[in-house]
Coordinates of C-alpha atoms and ligand atoms in Angstrom, one line a residue:
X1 CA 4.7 39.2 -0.3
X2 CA 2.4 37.7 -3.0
X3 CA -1.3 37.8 -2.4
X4 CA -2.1 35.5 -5.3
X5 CA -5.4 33.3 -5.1
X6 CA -3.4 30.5 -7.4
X7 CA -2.2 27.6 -5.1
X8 CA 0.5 27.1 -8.3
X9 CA 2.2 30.5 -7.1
X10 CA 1.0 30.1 -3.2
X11 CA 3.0 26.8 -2.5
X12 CA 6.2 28.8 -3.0
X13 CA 5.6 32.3 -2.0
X14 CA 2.8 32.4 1.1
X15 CA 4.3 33.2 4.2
X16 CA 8.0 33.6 3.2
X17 CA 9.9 35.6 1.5
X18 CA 13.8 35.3 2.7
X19 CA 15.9 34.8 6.3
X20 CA 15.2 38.1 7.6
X21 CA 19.2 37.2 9.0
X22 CA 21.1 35.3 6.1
X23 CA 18.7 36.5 2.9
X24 CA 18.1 32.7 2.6
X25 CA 15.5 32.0 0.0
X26 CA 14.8 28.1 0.6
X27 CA 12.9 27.8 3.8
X28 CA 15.4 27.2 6.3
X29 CA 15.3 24.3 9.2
X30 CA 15.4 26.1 12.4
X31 CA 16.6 22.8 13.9
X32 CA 15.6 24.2 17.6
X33 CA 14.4 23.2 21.0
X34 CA 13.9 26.8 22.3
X35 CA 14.2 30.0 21.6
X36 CA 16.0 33.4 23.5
X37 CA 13.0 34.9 25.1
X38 CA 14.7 38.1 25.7
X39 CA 13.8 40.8 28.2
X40 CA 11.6 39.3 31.3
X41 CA 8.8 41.9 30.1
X42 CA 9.2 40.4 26.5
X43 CA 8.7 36.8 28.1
X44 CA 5.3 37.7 30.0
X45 CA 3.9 39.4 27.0
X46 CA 4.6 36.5 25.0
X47 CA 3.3 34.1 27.9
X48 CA 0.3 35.9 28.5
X49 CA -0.3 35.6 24.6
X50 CA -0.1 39.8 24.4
X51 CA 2.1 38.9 21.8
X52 CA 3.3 35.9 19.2
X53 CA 6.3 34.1 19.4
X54 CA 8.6 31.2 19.4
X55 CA 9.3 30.3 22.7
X56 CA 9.3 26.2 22.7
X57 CA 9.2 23.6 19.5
X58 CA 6.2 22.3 20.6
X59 CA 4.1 24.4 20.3
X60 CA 5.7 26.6 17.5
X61 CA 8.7 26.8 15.1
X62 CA 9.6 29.3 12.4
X63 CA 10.0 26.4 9.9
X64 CA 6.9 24.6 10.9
X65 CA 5.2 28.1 10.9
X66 CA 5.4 28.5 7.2
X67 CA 4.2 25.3 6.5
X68 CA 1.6 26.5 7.9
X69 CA 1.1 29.7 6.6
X70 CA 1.3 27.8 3.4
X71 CA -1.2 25.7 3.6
X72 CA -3.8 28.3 5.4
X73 CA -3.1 30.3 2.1
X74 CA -3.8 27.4 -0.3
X75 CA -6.6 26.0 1.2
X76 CA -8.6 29.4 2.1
X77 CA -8.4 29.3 6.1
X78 CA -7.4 31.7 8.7
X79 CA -4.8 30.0 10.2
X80 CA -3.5 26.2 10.3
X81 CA -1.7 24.1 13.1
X82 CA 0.8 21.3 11.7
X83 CA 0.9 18.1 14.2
X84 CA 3.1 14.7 14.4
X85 CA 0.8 12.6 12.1
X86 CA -2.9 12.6 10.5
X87 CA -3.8 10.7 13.2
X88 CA -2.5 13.4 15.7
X89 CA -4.0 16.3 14.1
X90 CA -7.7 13.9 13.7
X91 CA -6.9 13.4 17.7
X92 CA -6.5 17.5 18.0
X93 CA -9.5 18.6 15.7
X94 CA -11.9 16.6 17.9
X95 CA -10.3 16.8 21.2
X96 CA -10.5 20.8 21.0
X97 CA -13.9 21.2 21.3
X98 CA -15.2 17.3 22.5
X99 CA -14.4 16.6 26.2
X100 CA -16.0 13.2 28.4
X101 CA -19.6 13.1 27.7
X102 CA -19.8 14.6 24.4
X103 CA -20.4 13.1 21.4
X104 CA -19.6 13.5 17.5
X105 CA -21.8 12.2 14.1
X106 CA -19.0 10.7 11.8
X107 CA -19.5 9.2 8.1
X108 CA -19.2 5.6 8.3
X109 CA -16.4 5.9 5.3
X110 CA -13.5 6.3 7.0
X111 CA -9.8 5.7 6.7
X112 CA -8.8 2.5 9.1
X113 CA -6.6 4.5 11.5
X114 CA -9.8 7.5 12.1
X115 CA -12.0 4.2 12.2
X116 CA -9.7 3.0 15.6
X117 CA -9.9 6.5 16.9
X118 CA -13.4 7.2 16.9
X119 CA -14.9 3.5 17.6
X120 CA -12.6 2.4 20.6
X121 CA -9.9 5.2 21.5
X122 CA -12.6 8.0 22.1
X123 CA -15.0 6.0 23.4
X124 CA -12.5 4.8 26.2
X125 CA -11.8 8.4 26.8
X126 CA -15.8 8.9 27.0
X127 CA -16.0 10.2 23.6
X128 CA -19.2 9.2 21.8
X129 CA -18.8 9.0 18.0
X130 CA -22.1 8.2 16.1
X131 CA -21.4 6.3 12.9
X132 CA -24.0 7.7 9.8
X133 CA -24.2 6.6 6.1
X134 CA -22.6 9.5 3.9
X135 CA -25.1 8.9 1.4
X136 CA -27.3 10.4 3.5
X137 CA -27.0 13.8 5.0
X138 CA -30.0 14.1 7.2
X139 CA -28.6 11.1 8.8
X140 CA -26.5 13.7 10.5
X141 CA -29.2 15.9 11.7
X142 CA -31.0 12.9 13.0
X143 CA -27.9 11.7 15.3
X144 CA -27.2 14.9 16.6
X145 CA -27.6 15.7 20.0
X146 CA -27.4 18.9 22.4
X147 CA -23.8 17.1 23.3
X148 CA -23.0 17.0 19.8
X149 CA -19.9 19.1 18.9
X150 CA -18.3 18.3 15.5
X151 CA -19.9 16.5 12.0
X152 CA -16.7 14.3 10.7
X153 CA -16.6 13.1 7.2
X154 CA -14.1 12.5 4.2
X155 CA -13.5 13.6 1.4
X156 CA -12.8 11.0 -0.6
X157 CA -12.9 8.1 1.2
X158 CA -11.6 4.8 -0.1
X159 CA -12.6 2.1 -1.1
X160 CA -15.7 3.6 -2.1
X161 CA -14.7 7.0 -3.1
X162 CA -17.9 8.4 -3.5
X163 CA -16.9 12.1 -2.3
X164 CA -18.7 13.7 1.5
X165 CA -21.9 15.8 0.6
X166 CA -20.2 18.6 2.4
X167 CA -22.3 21.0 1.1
X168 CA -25.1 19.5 2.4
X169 CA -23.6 18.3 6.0
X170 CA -22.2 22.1 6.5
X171 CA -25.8 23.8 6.1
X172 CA -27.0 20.8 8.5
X173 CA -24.4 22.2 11.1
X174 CA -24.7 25.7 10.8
X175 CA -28.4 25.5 11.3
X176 CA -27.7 23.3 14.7
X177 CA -24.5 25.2 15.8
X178 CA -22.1 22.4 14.8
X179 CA -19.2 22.8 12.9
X180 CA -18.2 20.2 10.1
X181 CA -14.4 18.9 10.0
X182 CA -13.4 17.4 6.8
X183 CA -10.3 15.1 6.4
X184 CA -9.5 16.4 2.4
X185 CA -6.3 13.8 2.7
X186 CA -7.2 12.1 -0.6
X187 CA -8.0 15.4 -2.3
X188 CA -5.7 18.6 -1.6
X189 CA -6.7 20.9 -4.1
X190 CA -8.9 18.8 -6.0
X191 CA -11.6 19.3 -3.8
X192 CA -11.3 22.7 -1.6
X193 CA -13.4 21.6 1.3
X194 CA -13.7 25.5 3.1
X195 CA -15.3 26.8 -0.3
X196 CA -18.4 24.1 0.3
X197 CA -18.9 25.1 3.9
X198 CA -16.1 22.9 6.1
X199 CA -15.3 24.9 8.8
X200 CA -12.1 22.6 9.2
X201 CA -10.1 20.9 7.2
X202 CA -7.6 17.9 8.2
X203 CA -5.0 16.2 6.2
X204 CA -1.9 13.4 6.7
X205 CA 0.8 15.4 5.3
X206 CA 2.2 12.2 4.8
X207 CA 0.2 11.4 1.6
X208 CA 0.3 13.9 -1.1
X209 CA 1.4 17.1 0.4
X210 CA 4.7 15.3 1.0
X211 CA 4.2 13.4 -2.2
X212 CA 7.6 11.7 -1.3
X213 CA 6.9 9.2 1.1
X214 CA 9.6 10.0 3.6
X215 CA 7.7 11.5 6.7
X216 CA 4.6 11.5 8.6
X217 CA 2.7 14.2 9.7
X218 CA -0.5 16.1 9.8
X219 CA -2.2 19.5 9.7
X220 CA -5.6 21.3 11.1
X221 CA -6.8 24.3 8.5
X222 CA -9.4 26.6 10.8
X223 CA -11.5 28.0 7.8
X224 CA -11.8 31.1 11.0
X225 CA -15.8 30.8 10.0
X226 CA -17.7 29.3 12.7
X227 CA -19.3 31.4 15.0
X228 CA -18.0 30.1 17.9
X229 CA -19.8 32.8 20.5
X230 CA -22.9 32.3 19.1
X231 CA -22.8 28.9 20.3
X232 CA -21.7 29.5 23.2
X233 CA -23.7 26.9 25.3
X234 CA -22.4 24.4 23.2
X235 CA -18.9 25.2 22.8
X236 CA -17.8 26.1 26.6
X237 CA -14.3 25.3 26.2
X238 CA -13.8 28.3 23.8
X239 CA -16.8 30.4 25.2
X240 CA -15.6 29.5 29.4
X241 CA -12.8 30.6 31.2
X242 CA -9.8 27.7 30.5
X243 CA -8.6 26.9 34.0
X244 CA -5.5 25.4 32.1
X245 CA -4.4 28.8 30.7
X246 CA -4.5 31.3 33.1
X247 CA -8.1 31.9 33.2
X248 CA -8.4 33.0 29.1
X249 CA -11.6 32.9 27.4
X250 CA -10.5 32.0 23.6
X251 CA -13.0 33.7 21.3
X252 CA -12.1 36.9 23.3
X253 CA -8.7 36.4 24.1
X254 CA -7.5 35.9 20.4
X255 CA -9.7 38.7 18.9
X256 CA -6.8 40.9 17.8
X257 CA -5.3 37.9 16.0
X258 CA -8.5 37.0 13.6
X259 CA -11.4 34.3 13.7
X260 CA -8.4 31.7 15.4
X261 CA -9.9 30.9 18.6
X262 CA -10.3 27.8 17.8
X263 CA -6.9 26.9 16.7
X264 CA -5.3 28.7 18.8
X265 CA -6.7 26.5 21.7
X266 CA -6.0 23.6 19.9
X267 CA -2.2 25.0 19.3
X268 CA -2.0 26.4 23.3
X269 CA -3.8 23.5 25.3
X270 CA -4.1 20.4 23.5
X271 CA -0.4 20.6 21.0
X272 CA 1.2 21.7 24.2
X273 CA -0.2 19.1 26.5
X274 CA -0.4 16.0 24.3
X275 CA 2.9 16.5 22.5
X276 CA 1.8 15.3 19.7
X277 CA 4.4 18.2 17.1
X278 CA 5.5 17.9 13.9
X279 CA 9.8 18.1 13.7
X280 CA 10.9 21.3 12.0
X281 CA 13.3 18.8 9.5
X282 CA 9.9 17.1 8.8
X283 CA 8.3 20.4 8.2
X284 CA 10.8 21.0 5.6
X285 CA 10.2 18.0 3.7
X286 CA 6.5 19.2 3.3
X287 CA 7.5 22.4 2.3
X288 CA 9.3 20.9 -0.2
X289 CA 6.4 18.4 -1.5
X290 CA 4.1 20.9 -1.2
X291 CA 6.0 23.7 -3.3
X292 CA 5.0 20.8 -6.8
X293 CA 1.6 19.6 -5.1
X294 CA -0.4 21.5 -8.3
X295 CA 2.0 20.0 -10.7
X296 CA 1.3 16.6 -9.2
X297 CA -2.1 16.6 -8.4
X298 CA -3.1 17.3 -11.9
X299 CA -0.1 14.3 -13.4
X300 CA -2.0 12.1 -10.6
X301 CA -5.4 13.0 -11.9
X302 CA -4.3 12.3 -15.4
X303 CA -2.7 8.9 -14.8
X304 CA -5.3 7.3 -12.9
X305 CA -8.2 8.4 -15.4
X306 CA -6.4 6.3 -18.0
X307 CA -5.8 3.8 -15.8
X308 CA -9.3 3.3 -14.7
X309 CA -10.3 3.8 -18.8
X310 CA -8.0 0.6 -19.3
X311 CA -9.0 -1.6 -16.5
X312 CA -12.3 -1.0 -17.5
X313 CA -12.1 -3.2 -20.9
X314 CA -9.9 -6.1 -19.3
X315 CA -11.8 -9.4 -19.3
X316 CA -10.4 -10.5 -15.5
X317 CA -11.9 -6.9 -14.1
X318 CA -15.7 -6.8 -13.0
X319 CA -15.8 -3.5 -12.1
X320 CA -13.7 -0.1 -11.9
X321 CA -13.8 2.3 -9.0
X322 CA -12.5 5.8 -10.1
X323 CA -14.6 8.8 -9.8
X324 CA -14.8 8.9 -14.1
X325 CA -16.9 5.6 -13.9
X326 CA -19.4 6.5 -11.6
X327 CA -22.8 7.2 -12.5
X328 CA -26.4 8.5 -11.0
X329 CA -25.7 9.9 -7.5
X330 CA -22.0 9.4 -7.2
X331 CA -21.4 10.7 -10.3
X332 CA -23.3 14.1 -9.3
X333 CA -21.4 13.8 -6.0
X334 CA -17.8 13.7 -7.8
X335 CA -18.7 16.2 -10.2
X336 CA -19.8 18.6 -7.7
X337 CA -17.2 18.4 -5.2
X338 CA -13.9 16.6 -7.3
X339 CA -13.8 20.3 -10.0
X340 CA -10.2 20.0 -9.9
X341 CA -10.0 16.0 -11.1
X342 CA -10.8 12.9 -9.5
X343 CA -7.8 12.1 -7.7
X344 CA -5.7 9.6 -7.9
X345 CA -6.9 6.8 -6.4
X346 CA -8.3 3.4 -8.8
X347 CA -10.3 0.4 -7.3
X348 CA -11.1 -2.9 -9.1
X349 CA -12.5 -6.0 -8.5
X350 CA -11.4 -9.3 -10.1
X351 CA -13.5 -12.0 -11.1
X352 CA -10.9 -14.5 -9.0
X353 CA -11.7 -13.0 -5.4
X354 CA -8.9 -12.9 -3.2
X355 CA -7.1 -15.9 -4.5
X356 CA -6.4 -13.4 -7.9
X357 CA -6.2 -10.9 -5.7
X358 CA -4.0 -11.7 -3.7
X359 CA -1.8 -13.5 -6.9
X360 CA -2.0 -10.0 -8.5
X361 CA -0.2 -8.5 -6.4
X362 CA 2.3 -11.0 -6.2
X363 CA 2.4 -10.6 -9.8
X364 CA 3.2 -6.9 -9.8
X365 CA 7.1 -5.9 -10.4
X366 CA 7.1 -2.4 -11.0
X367 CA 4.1 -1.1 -8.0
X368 CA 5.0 -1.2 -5.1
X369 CA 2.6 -3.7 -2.2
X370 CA 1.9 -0.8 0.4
X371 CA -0.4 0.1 2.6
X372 CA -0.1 3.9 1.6
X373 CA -1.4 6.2 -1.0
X374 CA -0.2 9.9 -2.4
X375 CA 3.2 8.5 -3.0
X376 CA 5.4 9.9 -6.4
X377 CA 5.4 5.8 -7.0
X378 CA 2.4 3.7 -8.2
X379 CA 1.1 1.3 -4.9
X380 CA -0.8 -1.2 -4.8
X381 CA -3.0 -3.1 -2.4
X382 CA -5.3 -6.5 -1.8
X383 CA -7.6 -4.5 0.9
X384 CA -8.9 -8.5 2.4
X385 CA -6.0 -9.7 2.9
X386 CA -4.0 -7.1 4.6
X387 CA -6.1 -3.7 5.6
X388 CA -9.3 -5.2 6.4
X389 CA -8.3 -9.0 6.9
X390 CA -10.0 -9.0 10.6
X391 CA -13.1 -8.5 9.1
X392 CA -15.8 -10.9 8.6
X393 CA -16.8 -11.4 4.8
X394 CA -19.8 -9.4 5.2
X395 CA -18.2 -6.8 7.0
X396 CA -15.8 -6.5 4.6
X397 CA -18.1 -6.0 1.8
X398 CA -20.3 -3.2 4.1
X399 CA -16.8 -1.6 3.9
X400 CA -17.0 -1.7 -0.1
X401 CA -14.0 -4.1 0.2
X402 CA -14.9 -7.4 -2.0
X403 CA -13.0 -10.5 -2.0
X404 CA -11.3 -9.4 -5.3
X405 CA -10.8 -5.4 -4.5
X406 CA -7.6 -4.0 -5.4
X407 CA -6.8 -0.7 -4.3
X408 CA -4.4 1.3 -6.7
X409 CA -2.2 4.9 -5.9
X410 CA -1.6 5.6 -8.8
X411 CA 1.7 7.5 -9.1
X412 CA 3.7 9.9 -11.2
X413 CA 5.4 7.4 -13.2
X414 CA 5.0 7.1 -17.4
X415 CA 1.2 6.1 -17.8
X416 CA 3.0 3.4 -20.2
X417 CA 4.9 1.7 -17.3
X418 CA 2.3 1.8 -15.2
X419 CA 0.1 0.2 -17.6
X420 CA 2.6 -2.4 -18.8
X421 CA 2.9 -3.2 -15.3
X422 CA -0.9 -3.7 -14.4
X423 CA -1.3 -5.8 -17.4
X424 CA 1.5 -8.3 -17.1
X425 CA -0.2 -8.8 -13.5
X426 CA -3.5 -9.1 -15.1
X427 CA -2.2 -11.2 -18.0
X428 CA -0.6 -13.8 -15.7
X429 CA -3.7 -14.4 -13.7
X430 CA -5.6 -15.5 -17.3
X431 CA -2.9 -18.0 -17.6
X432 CA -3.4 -18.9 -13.6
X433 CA -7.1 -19.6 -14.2
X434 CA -6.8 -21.0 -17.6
X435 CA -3.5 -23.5 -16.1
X436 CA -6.1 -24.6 -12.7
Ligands
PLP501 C1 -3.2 8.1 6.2 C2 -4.4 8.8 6.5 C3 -4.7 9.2 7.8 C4 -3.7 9.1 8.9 O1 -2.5 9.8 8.7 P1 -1.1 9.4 9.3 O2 -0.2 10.5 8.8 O3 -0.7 8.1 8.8 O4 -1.3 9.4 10.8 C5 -5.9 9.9 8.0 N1 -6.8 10.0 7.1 C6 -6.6 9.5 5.8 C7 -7.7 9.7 4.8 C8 -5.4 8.9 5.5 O5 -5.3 8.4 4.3

């Protein structure tokens, strides 16, 4: 079994070798509901967690399993727990350690779905989530509270894509007993969230560790370094007996097994109860995306630099959003955090607002109009008219979403297609204007 530190040789060796029964070398699908159990002393040493195993599909399959193995290898944690969607595994990484009357500080810059979650699901569930600027880390000092149980921020959140100080948010949170979660969605590998202090990392499988576009799904990383017992008052649900598991107390209970209490909980009580588990077939399908995620990542990278470059000296453009454009603040930001490229994400605004926007899109033959990003195929979006059309104007624009804003994944395609593409589009709205 390879211990290499290169995710280019961990996304197809970590945590598989071969079918212990057939010698297989592809990862098989261990299309399963249950599992034999065994001898009756076997099944209470695997009930009473004495031992691992697969019992149920829920809550763990030898597929899934590798996947994450996989990705607890390439992204530096102690363990990971793969869920139904990015939304699920955001539902789990909060839900674990936040119960009614708790509360959470979250960047403002968040992905739409998260945006739901935190501003109306949780609160109905009692929830509190306290919405800070980004751009300013303190922020998150100043909002927490002795309720407070988790700092949430991403990445690289678009449309702004000025990256999470998570550096700077981490220290904040060790110093106050509050772990930082990071959703690193935008940038696997690019940015490796655990090595600036996250202490857990989320991600929708569905983007570019699939890479394909054919399933959902989502995955916690524990980075297995917060000190859960020494913050004990503030973290009763892994410090406290767990009425809903026999009594266990999870930071002692798992001790044998590593610094996992905390996704093991999240894997034993909230997977099991809310159901929320990724299919082994889809877990295959991320195995496979994920075995060319460093090949793609940097093609991604590379694509998207030149495509922000050439947007940039188009007459209908006002202004490029790409990491390589930024400057001041933003710029130190994306250096710092975005070593391994600056993703593959573009914005731009066009002088026509959303009329040009919107015609843009229409005018686009080879990019595909989608509301998703991290697919193999270039995307495209018009943010106010589809993603953030029930905003007000002004709410739009607090968003970083202008009338004009175009959001761009830029795919895997020949940078001359994609190019020829995006200037056609652009070339047709000139004659649009010039005809009006
Ligand atoms: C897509 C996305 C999600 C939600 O993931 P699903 O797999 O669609 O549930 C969460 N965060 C970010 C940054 C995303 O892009």
């Amino acid at each position: 079994m390879t211990t290499s530190k290169h995710p280019e040789t961990q996304v197809l060796h970590a945590g598989f070798r071969a079918d212990p029964t057939t010698g297989a070398v592809a990862v098989p699908i261990y299309q399963t509901t249950s599992f034999d159990l065994g001898t009756t002393q076997n099944a209470v040493e695997l009930f009473s967690l004495q031992k691992i195993g697969n019992v149920y599909t829920r809550i763990m399959n030898p597929t899934t399993d590798v996947l994450e193995q996989r990705m607890a290898a390439v992204e530096g944690g102690a363990a990971a727990l793969a869920l139904a969607s990015g939304q699920a595994a955001i539902t789990a990484a909060i839900t674990t350690i936040a119960q009614a009357g708790d509360n959470i500080v979250s960047g403002t810059d968040l992905y739409g779905g998260t945006w739901n979650l935190f501003a109306h699901t949780f609160k109905q569930m009692g929830i509190e989530v306290r919405f800070v600027d980004p751009s300013d880390p303190d922020a998150f000092r100043r909002a927490a509270d002795d309720r407070t149980r988790a700092f949430f921020g991403e990445t690289l959140p678009n449309p702004k894509l000025v990256p999470f100080p998570i550096e700077e948010v981490a220290l904040i949170g060790e110093a106050l007993g509050i772990p930082l979660i990071v959703d690193n969605t935008a940038a696997p590998l690019i940015c490796r969230p655990i090595e600036h202090g996250a202490h857990v990392v989320v991600y929708s499988t569905t983007k570019y560790i699939g890479g394909h576009g054919t399933s959902i799904g989502g995955l916690l990383v524990d980075a297995g370094r917060f000190d859960w017992e020494k913050h004990a008052d503030r973290f009763p649900a892994l410090n406290q007996p767990d009425p809903s598991y026999h009594g266990v107390v999870w930071t002692e209970a798992v001790k044998p097994l590593g610094p996992v209490a905390y996704i093991m909980k999240a894997r034993c009580c909230v997977l099991r109860d809310t159901g929320a588990a990724m299919s082994p077939f889809n877990a295959f399908t991320f195995l496979q995306g994920l075995e060319t995620l460093p090949l793609r990542m940097r093609e991604h990278c590379r694509n998207a630099e030149a495509v922000a470059r050439t947007l940039a000296d188009h007459p209908a453009v006002t202004r490029v959003i790409h990491p390589s454009q930024f400057t001041g603040e933003a710029k130190a930001r994306a250096q710092k955090y975005l070593a391994g490229g600056n993703g593959g994400l573009v914005g731009f605004e066009l002088v026509g607002g959303v009329e040009a926007g919107m015609a843009f899109i229409d005018k686009l033959q080879m990019l595909h109009h989608v509301a998703n990003i991290g697919d193999a195929r270039s995307l495209a979006i018009h943010p106010a008219s589809t993603t953030h059309q029930q905003l007000t104007e002004e709410r739009q624009r607090a968003a970083g979403v202008t009338p004009g804003y175009v959001r761009l994944s830029i795919g895997l395609e020949h940078i001359e297609d994609i190019e020829a593409d995006l200037m056609q589009a652009l070339d047709g709205l000139g004659r649009v204007s010039k005809a009006a």
